[in-house]
mmCIF file of C-alpha atoms in Angstrom:
data_model
loop_
_atom_site.group_PDB
_atom_site.id
_atom_site.type_symbol
_atom_site.label_atom_id
_atom_site.label_comp_id
_atom_site.label_asym_id
_atom_site.label_seq_id
_atom_site.Cartn_x
_atom_site.Cartn_y
_atom_site.Cartn_z
ATOM 1 C CA UNK A 1 118.336 24.924 155.629
ATOM 2 C CA UNK A 2 118.776 23.431 152.184
ATOM 3 C CA UNK A 3 121.800 24.759 150.351
ATOM 4 C CA UNK A 4 122.249 26.288 146.926
ATOM 5 C CA UNK A 5 123.515 23.838 144.348
ATOM 6 C CA UNK A 6 127.323 24.163 144.101
ATOM 7 C CA UNK A 7 127.180 25.157 140.398
ATOM 8 C CA UNK A 8 124.607 27.877 141.123
ATOM 9 C CA UNK A 9 126.773 29.194 143.963
ATOM 10 C CA UNK A 10 129.858 29.179 141.696
ATOM 11 C CA UNK A 11 127.944 30.926 138.891
ATOM 12 C CA UNK A 12 126.769 33.686 141.235
ATOM 13 C CA UNK A 13 130.248 34.143 142.702
ATOM 14 C CA UNK A 14 131.893 34.329 139.270
ATOM 15 C CA UNK A 15 129.269 36.762 137.969
ATOM 16 C CA UNK A 16 129.548 38.952 141.090
ATOM 17 C CA UNK A 17 125.905 39.998 140.859
ATOM 18 C CA UNK A 18 123.801 41.252 143.712
ATOM 19 C CA UNK A 19 121.390 38.522 144.734
ATOM 20 C CA UNK A 20 119.437 37.208 147.679
ATOM 21 C CA UNK A 21 118.813 33.574 148.611
ATOM 22 C CA UNK A 22 115.320 32.622 149.799
ATOM 23 C CA UNK A 23 114.757 29.323 151.616
ATOM 24 C CA UNK A 24 111.105 28.248 151.656
ATOM 25 C CA UNK A 25 111.648 26.580 155.047
ATOM 26 C CA UNK A 26 112.652 29.912 156.611
ATOM 27 C CA UNK A 27 109.419 31.630 155.586
ATOM 28 C CA UNK A 28 106.369 31.821 157.843
ATOM 29 C CA UNK A 29 103.832 29.153 156.983
ATOM 30 C CA UNK A 30 104.065 26.253 154.589
ATOM 31 C CA UNK A 31 105.066 26.898 150.969
ATOM 32 C CA UNK A 32 103.371 24.390 148.697
ATOM 33 C CA UNK A 33 103.048 26.438 145.512
ATOM 34 C CA UNK A 34 104.527 29.446 143.716
ATOM 35 C CA UNK A 35 101.447 31.410 144.814
ATOM 36 C CA UNK A 36 102.236 30.626 148.464
ATOM 37 C CA UNK A 37 105.858 31.658 147.923
ATOM 38 C CA UNK A 38 104.894 34.941 146.250
ATOM 39 C CA UNK A 39 102.368 35.705 149.017
ATOM 40 C CA UNK A 40 104.935 35.002 151.756
ATOM 41 C CA UNK A 41 107.303 37.518 150.137
ATOM 42 C CA UNK A 42 104.567 40.023 149.273
ATOM 43 C CA UNK A 43 105.473 39.813 145.575
ATOM 44 C CA UNK A 44 103.269 39.348 142.523
ATOM 45 C CA UNK A 45 103.412 35.753 141.305
ATOM 46 C CA UNK A 46 104.629 37.008 137.893
ATOM 47 C CA UNK A 47 108.103 37.575 139.444
ATOM 48 C CA UNK A 48 108.431 33.910 140.428
ATOM 49 C CA UNK A 49 110.095 32.153 137.503
ATOM 50 C CA UNK A 50 110.158 28.550 136.323
ATOM 51 C CA UNK A 51 112.806 27.069 134.106
ATOM 52 C CA UNK A 52 111.728 24.422 131.621
ATOM 53 C CA UNK A 53 114.482 22.220 130.269
ATOM 54 C CA UNK A 54 113.779 21.417 126.637
ATOM 55 C CA UNK A 55 115.607 19.985 123.678
ATOM 56 C CA UNK A 56 115.433 20.586 119.962
ATOM 57 C CA UNK A 57 113.832 17.502 118.450
ATOM 58 C CA UNK A 58 116.141 17.110 115.448
ATOM 59 C CA UNK A 59 119.507 18.040 116.981
ATOM 60 C CA UNK A 60 119.081 17.378 120.700
ATOM 61 C CA UNK A 61 120.369 20.892 121.425
ATOM 62 C CA UNK A 62 119.403 21.831 125.002
ATOM 63 C CA UNK A 63 117.301 24.883 125.799
ATOM 64 C CA UNK A 64 116.332 26.347 129.177
ATOM 65 C CA UNK A 65 113.183 28.495 128.995
ATOM 66 C CA UNK A 66 112.882 30.835 132.001
ATOM 67 C CA UNK A 67 109.560 32.606 132.450
ATOM 68 C CA UNK A 68 106.935 33.429 135.090
ATOM 69 C CA UNK A 69 105.283 30.375 136.619
ATOM 70 C CA UNK A 70 101.849 31.630 135.537
ATOM 71 C CA UNK A 71 102.679 31.616 131.810
ATOM 72 C CA UNK A 72 101.990 28.628 129.593
ATOM 73 C CA UNK A 73 105.001 28.323 127.304
ATOM 74 C CA UNK A 74 104.235 28.104 123.600
ATOM 75 C CA UNK A 75 107.070 25.840 122.469
ATOM 76 C CA UNK A 76 106.284 26.484 118.795
ATOM 77 C CA UNK A 77 106.807 30.187 119.382
ATOM 78 C CA UNK A 78 110.111 29.596 121.188
ATOM 79 C CA UNK A 79 111.267 27.283 118.392
ATOM 80 C CA UNK A 80 110.399 29.901 115.785
ATOM 81 C CA UNK A 81 112.226 32.647 117.742
ATOM 82 C CA UNK A 82 115.328 30.451 118.004
ATOM 83 C CA UNK A 83 115.158 29.178 114.430
ATOM 84 C CA UNK A 84 114.602 25.584 115.586
ATOM 85 C CA UNK A 85 112.476 22.947 113.943
ATOM 86 C CA UNK A 86 110.642 21.649 117.013
ATOM 87 C CA UNK A 87 111.230 21.869 120.766
ATOM 88 C CA UNK A 88 110.088 19.328 123.330
ATOM 89 C CA UNK A 89 110.144 19.422 127.125
ATOM 90 C CA UNK A 90 112.780 17.077 128.525
ATOM 91 C CA UNK A 91 111.732 14.086 130.601
ATOM 92 C CA UNK A 92 112.516 14.225 134.327
ATOM 93 C CA UNK A 93 115.293 11.663 133.746
ATOM 94 C CA UNK A 94 116.821 13.789 130.960
ATOM 95 C CA UNK A 95 116.381 16.938 133.083
ATOM 96 C CA UNK A 96 118.396 15.532 135.980
ATOM 97 C CA UNK A 97 120.981 13.916 133.674
ATOM 98 C CA UNK A 98 121.654 17.147 131.758
ATOM 99 C CA UNK A 99 121.431 19.646 134.612
ATOM 100 C CA UNK A 100 122.087 17.780 137.859
ATOM 101 C CA UNK A 101 119.151 19.718 139.322
ATOM 102 C CA UNK A 102 116.026 18.124 140.784
ATOM 103 C CA UNK A 103 112.695 18.697 139.040
ATOM 104 C CA UNK A 104 111.563 21.218 141.671
ATOM 105 C CA UNK A 105 114.875 23.075 141.847
ATOM 106 C CA UNK A 106 115.809 23.753 138.222
ATOM 107 C CA UNK A 107 117.892 26.875 137.729
ATOM 108 C CA UNK A 108 119.005 28.744 134.605
ATOM 109 C CA UNK A 109 122.212 29.495 136.548
ATOM 110 C CA UNK A 110 125.195 27.165 136.418
ATOM 111 C CA UNK A 111 124.077 25.280 133.324
ATOM 112 C CA UNK A 112 126.557 23.887 130.848
ATOM 113 C CA UNK A 113 127.516 26.629 128.341
ATOM 114 C CA UNK A 114 126.070 24.534 125.502
ATOM 115 C CA UNK A 115 122.553 25.323 126.792
ATOM 116 C CA UNK A 116 120.619 28.070 125.081
ATOM 117 C CA UNK A 117 118.873 30.068 127.789
ATOM 118 C CA UNK A 118 115.666 31.902 126.923
ATOM 119 C CA UNK A 119 114.110 34.551 129.161
ATOM 120 C CA UNK A 120 110.618 36.006 128.917
ATOM 121 C CA UNK A 121 111.212 39.437 127.429
ATOM 122 C CA UNK A 122 108.618 41.286 129.529
ATOM 123 C CA UNK A 123 110.359 40.244 132.764
ATOM 124 C CA UNK A 124 113.401 42.351 131.862
ATOM 125 C CA UNK A 125 111.480 45.405 133.093
ATOM 126 C CA UNK A 126 111.111 44.031 136.642
ATOM 127 C CA UNK A 127 113.397 45.141 139.455
ATOM 128 C CA UNK A 128 114.035 41.540 140.454
ATOM 129 C CA UNK A 129 112.879 38.014 139.607
ATOM 130 C CA UNK A 130 113.216 34.757 141.521
ATOM 131 C CA UNK A 131 114.693 31.643 139.906
ATOM 132 C CA UNK A 132 115.484 28.184 141.213
ATOM 133 C CA UNK A 133 118.624 27.699 143.249
ATOM 134 C CA UNK A 134 119.358 24.183 142.057
ATOM 135 C CA UNK A 135 117.660 22.598 145.073
ATOM 136 C CA UNK A 136 113.995 22.219 145.963
ATOM 137 C CA UNK A 137 112.781 25.086 148.151
ATOM 138 C CA UNK A 138 115.700 27.419 147.395
ATOM 139 C CA UNK A 139 115.212 30.475 145.186
ATOM 140 C CA UNK A 140 117.593 33.192 144.026
ATOM 141 C CA UNK A 141 116.357 36.772 143.725
ATOM 142 C CA UNK A 142 118.308 38.888 141.260
ATOM 143 C CA UNK A 143 117.839 41.574 138.638
ATOM 144 C CA UNK A 144 116.536 40.064 135.386
ATOM 145 C CA UNK A 145 119.131 42.001 133.375
ATOM 146 C CA UNK A 146 121.846 40.330 135.475
ATOM 147 C CA UNK A 147 120.216 36.965 134.807
ATOM 148 C CA UNK A 148 120.171 37.723 131.085
ATOM 149 C CA UNK A 149 123.770 38.943 131.043
ATOM 150 C CA UNK A 150 125.283 36.123 133.078
ATOM 151 C CA UNK A 151 123.509 33.338 131.150
ATOM 152 C CA UNK A 152 123.608 34.995 127.700
ATOM 153 C CA UNK A 153 119.821 34.555 127.716
ATOM 154 C CA UNK A 154 117.878 35.284 124.563
ATOM 155 C CA UNK A 155 114.813 37.471 125.280
ATOM 156 C CA UNK A 156 111.664 36.057 123.699
ATOM 157 C CA UNK A 157 108.127 37.448 123.745
ATOM 158 C CA UNK A 158 106.244 34.649 125.501
ATOM 159 C CA UNK A 159 102.964 36.464 126.101
#
């Protein structure tokens, strides 16, 4: 079993939120996509979240956009909502350097407090969502309101 990233584990412990860890390797059948993962859990794919690490073009300020995997993120819209000039997706080198997470294990949990975390507003109505655990193949299931509260996430309409 792959483990949670230490910072994600520390974040969850400090926040004392109810959560569940899902290891792709422990699920029946191979998991090669978010659709496979959602099907193995019996969940709609809209509850499986991705976290895009971005930066504001002019200032370099770091932004983590957390939204369902099946949504195409309109970076202009996010920039407008945050009052930024322009936002760009970070390179994989910048992603690992700023988060310590691998490309397929990015989590909005345990990030440096200087990050601005954005959450898709419509997901706040779900009972739970699944976000990366800081390691490939590890996901954390938690209430989206707990995710918002513990990361100070800004809700943005991404639909």
